[in-house]
Short mmCIF file of C-alpha atoms in Angstrom, two decimals:
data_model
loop_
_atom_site.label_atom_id
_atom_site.label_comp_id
_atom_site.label_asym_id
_atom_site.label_seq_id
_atom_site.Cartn_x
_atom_site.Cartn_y
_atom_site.Cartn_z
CA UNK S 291 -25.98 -7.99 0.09
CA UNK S 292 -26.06 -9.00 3.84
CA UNK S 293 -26.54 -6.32 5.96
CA UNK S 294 -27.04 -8.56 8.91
CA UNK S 295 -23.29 -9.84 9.18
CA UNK S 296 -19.86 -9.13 7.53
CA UNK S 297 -17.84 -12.13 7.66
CA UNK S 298 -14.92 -10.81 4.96
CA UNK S 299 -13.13 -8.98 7.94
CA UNK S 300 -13.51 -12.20 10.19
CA UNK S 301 -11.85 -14.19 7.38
CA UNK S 302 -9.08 -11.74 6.22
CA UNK S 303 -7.91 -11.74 10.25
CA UNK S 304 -8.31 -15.04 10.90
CA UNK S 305 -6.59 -16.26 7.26
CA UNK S 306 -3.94 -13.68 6.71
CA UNK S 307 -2.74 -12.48 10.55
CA UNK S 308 0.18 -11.24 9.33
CA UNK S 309 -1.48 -8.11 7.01
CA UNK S 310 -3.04 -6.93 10.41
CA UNK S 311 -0.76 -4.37 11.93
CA UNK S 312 0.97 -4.68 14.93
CA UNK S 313 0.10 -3.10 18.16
CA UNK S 314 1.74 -0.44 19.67
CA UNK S 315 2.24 1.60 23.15
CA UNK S 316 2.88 5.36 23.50
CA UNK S 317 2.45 7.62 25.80
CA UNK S 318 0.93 4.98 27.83
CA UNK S 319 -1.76 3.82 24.94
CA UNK S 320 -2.03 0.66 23.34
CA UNK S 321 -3.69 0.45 20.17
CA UNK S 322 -3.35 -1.04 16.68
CA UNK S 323 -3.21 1.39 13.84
CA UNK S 324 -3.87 2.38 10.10
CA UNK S 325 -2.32 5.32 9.04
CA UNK S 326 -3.53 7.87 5.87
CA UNK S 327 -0.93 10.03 4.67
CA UNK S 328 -2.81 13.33 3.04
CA UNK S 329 -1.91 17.17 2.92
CA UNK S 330 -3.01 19.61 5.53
CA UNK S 331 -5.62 21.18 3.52
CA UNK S 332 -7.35 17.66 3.63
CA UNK S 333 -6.62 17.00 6.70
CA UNK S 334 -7.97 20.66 7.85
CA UNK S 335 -11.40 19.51 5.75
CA UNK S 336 -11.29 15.48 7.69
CA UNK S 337 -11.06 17.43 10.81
CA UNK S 338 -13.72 20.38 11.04
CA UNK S 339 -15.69 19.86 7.56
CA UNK S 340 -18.75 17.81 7.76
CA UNK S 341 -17.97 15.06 5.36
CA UNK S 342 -15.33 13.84 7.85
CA UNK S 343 -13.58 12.19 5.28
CA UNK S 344 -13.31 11.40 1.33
CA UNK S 345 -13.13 8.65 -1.13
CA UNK S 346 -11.03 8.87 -4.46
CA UNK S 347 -12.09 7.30 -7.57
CA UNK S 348 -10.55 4.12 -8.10
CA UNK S 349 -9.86 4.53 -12.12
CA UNK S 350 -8.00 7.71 -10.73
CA UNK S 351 -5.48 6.48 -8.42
CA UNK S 352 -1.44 6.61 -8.89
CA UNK S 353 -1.89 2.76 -10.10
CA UNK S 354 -2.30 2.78 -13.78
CA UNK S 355 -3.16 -0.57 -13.72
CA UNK S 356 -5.72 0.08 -10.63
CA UNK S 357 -8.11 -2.27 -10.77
CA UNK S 358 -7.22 -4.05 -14.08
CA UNK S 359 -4.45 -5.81 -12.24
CA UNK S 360 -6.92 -7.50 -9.85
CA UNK S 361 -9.86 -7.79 -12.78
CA UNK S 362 -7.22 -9.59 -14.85
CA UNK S 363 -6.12 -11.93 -12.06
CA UNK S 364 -9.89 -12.98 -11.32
CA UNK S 365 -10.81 -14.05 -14.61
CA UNK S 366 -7.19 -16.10 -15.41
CA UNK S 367 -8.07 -18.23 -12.22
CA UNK S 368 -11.93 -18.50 -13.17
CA UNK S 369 -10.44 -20.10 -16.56
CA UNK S 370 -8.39 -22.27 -14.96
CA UNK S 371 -10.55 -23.41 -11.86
CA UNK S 372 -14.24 -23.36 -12.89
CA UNK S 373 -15.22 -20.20 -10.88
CA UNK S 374 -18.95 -19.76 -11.30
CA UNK S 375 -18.96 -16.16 -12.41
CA UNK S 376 -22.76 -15.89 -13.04
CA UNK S 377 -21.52 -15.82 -16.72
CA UNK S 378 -20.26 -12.26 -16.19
CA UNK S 379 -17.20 -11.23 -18.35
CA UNK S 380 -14.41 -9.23 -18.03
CA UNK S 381 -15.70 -7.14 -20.91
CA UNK S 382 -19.07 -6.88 -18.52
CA UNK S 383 -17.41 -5.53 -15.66
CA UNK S 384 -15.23 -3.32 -17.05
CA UNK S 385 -18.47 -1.33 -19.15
CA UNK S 386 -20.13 -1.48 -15.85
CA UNK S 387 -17.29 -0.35 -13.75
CA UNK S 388 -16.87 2.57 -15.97
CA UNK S 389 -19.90 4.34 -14.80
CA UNK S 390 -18.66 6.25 -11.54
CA UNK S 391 -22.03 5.33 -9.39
CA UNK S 392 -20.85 1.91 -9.86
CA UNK S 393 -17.15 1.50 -9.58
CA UNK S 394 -15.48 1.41 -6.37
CA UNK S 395 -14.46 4.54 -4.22
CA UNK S 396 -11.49 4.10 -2.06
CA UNK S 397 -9.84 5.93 0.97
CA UNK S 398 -6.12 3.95 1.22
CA UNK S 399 -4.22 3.63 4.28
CA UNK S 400 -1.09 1.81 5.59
CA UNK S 401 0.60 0.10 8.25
CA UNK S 402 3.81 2.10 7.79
CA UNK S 403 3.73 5.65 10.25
CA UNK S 404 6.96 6.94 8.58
CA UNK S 405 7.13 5.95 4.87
CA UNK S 406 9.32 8.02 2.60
CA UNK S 407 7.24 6.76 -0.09
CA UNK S 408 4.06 7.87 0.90
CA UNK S 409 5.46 11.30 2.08
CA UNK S 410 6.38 11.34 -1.37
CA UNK S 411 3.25 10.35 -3.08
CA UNK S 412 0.48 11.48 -1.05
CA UNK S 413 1.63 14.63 0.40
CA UNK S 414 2.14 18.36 -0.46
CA UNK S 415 5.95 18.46 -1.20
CA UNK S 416 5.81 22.24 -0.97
CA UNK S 417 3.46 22.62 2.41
CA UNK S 418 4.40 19.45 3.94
CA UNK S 419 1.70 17.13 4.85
CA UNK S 420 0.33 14.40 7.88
CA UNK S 421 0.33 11.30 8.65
CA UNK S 422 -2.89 10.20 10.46
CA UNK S 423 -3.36 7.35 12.56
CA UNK S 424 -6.43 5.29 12.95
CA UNK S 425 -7.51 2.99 15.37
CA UNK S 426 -7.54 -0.34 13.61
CA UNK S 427 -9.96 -2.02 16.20
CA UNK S 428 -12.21 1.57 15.96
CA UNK S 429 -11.93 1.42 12.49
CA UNK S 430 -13.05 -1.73 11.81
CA UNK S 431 -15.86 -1.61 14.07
CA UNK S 432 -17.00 1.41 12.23
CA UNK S 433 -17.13 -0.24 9.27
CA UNK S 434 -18.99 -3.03 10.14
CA UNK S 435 -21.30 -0.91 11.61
CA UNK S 436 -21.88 1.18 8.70
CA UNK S 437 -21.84 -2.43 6.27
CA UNK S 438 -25.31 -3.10 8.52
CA UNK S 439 -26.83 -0.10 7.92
CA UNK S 440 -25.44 0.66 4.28
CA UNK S 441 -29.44 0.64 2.69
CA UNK S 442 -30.28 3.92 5.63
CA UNK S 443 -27.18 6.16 4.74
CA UNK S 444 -28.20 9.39 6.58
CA UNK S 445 -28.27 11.02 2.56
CA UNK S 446 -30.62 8.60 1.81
CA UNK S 447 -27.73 6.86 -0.30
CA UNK S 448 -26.05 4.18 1.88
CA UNK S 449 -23.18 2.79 0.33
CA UNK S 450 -21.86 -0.92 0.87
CA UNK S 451 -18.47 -0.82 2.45
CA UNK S 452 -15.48 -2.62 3.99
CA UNK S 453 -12.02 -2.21 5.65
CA UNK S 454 -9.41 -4.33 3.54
CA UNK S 455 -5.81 -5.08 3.58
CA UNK S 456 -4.42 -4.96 -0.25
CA UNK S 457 -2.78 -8.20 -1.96
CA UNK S 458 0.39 -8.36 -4.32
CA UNK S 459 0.50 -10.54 -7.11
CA UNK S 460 2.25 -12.61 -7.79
CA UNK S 461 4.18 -12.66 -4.95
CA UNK S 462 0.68 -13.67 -2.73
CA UNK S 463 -1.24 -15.32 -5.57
CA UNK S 464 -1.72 -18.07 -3.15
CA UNK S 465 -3.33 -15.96 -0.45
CA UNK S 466 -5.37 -14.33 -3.19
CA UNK S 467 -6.09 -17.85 -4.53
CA UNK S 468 -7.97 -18.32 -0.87
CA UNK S 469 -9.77 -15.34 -1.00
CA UNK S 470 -11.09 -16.05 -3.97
CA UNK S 471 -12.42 -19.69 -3.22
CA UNK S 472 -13.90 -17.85 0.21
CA UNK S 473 -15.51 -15.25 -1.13
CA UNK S 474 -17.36 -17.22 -4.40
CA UNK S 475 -18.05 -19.67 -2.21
CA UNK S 476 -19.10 -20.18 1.23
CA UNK S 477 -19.48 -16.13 1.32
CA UNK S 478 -21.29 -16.14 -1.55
CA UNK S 479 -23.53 -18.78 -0.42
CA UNK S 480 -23.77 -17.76 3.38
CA UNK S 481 -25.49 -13.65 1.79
CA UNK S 482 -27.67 -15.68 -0.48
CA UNK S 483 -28.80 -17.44 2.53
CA UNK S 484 -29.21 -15.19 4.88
CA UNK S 485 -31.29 -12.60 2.58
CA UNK S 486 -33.59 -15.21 1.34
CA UNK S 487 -34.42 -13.85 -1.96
CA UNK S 488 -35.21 -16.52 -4.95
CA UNK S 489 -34.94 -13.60 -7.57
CA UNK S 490 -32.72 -15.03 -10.38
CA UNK S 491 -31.34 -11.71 -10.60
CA UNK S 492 -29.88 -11.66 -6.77
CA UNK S 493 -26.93 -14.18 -7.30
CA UNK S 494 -25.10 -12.18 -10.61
CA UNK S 495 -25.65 -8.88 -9.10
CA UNK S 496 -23.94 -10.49 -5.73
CA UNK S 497 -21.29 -12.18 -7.70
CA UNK S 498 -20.54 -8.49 -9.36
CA UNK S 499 -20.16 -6.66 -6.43
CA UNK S 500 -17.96 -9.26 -5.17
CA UNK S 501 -15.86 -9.40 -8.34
CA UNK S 502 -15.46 -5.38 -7.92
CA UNK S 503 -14.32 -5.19 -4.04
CA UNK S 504 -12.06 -8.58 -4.91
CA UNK S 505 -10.54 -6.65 -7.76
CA UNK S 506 -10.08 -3.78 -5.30
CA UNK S 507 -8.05 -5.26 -3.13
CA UNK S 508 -5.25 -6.69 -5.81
CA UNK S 509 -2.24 -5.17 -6.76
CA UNK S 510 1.01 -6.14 -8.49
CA UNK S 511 4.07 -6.49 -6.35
CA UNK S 512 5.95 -3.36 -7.20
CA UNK S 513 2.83 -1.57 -4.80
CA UNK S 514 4.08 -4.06 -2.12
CA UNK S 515 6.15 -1.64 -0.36
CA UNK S 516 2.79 0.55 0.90
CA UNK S 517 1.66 -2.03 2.66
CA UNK S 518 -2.13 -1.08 1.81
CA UNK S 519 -5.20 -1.24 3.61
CA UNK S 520 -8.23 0.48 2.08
CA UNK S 521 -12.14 1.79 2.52
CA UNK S 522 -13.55 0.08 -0.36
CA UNK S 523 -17.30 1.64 -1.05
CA UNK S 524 -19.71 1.06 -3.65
CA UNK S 525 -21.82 4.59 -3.59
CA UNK S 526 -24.70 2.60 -5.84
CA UNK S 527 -26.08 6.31 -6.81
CA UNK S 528 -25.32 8.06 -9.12
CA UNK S 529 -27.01 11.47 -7.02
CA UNK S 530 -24.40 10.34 -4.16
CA UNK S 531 -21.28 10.51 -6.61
CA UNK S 532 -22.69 13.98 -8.14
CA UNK S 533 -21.84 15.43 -4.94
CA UNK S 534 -17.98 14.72 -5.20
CA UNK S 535 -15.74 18.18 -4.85
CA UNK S 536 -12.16 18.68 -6.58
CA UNK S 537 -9.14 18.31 -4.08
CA UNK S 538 -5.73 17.90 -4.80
CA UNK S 539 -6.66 18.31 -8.59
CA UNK S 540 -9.16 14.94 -8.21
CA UNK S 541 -12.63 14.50 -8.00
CA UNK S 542 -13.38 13.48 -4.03
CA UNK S 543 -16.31 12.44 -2.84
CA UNK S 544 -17.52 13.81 0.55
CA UNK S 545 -19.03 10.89 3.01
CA UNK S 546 -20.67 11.01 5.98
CA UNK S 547 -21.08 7.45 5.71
CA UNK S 548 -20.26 6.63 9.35
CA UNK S 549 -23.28 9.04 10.65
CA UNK S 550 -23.69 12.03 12.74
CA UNK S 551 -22.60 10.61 15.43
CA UNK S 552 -19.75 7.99 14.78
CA UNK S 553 -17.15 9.61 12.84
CA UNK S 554 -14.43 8.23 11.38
CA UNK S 555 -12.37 11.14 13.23
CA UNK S 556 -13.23 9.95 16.22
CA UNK S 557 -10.62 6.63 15.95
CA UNK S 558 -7.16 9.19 15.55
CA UNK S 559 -5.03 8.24 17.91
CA UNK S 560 -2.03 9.51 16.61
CA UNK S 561 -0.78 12.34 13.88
CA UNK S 562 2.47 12.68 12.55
CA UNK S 563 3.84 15.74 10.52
CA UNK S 564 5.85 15.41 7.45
CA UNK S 565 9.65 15.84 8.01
#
């Protein structure tokens, strides 16, 4: 894929303004912000370990239908609309997807600061937990910066990424309907372009690794209330995923995918403690 120019980001802000969160002022600062709600033993690790943050396993998630729900949603509309899926199935993705190397890893923020639900959900209920607010602007730029230089990860095992707000079907199958047509289309098209490669092979191997960051970002509507935004990555080695670590009873895998000397620790701009 691309690794000249990310356009997804450009499209989601300039498509959907209202999923981008609003800006604040405190203390005399102005920012924009995502916030990850996580326990302080996490938190201890994002701060002072040197993976500097972790992704979770998408097929591991509180969703059970994580990833299904979007999967199913892609292929109902491809029926229905003609989607050129590279004549990938459902039945395709979901073998390949099964393979940890290969399915997406997520990190999962929100636009809410003070969520009962996410204290509930994501934090220690005994020891409390923190939620931890990103830059959104930092953040973003981050990833697009690491999206250009996903083929020279620092491990030797880049991984392609993006920042990206989550969708609720069916309440906003018609914004999903849009991302859809953007992304198998002119997005398609433009990362074809731009890498200039003729191999037969390029355009099903794009159109999967479109199908699993679309799928990624859709959820049914009882997740509405979260408000999601989420790190999708696609580690593409297996030796990267081997080096996952068990916390909070799940396999997490340790990144350093922003480098040694952008980290993603370096966007907090605010931290709130569980009440």
């Amino acid at each position: 894929m691309d690794a000249k120019t990310h356009t997804l980001d450009q499209f989601i802000e300039g498509r959907f303004k209202e999923k981008i969160p609003e800006e604040f002022e405190r203390m005399g600062r102005r920012a924009r912000a995502l916030y990850h709600y996580t326990s302080i033993d996490v938190f201890e690790k994002m701060l002072h370990g040197d993976a500097d943050f972790y992704l979770s396993e998408s097929s591991l998630l509180n969703d059970s239908k994580e990833f299904k729900t979007g999967l199913d949603y892609l292929f109902e509309y491809a029926k229905g609309h003609r989607l050129d899926l590279c004549g990938i199935t459902k039945m395709k993705v979901e073998s390949w997807s099964s393979n940890p190397a290969d399915e997406p890893w997520v990190m999962c923020f929100t636009t809410e600061h003070d969520s009962l639900g996410q204290w509930m959900a994501y934090t220690d209920r005994h020891n409390g937990g923190v939620a931890v607010g990103f830059d959104f602007d930092k953040l973003s730029a981050l990833t697009r910066e690491a999206y250009r230089k996903w083929r020279t990860g620092e491990d030797g095992f880049g991984s392609l990424i993006f920042l990206v707000p989550c969708f609720y079907v069916p309440l906003e199958s018609e914004k999903v309907n849009q991302l859809i047509q953007f992304m198998f289309g002119p997005y398609r098209d433009r990362q074809i372009a731009l890498n200039s490669i003729d191999d037969d092979s390029f355009r099903p191997s794009l159109t999967m690794e479109l199908i699993l960051i679309l799928s990624s970002m859709i959820k049914h509507d009882s997740f509405r209330a979260e408000k999601e935004w989420r790190i999708v990555a696609l580690p593409h080695s297996e030796e990267k995923v081997a080096k996952y670590e068990f916390l909070g009873g799940k396999p997490r895998l340790k990144s350093r995918i922003f480098g040694e000397r952008e980290k993603l620790r370096d966007a907090i701009v605010e931290v709130f403690r569980s009440p």
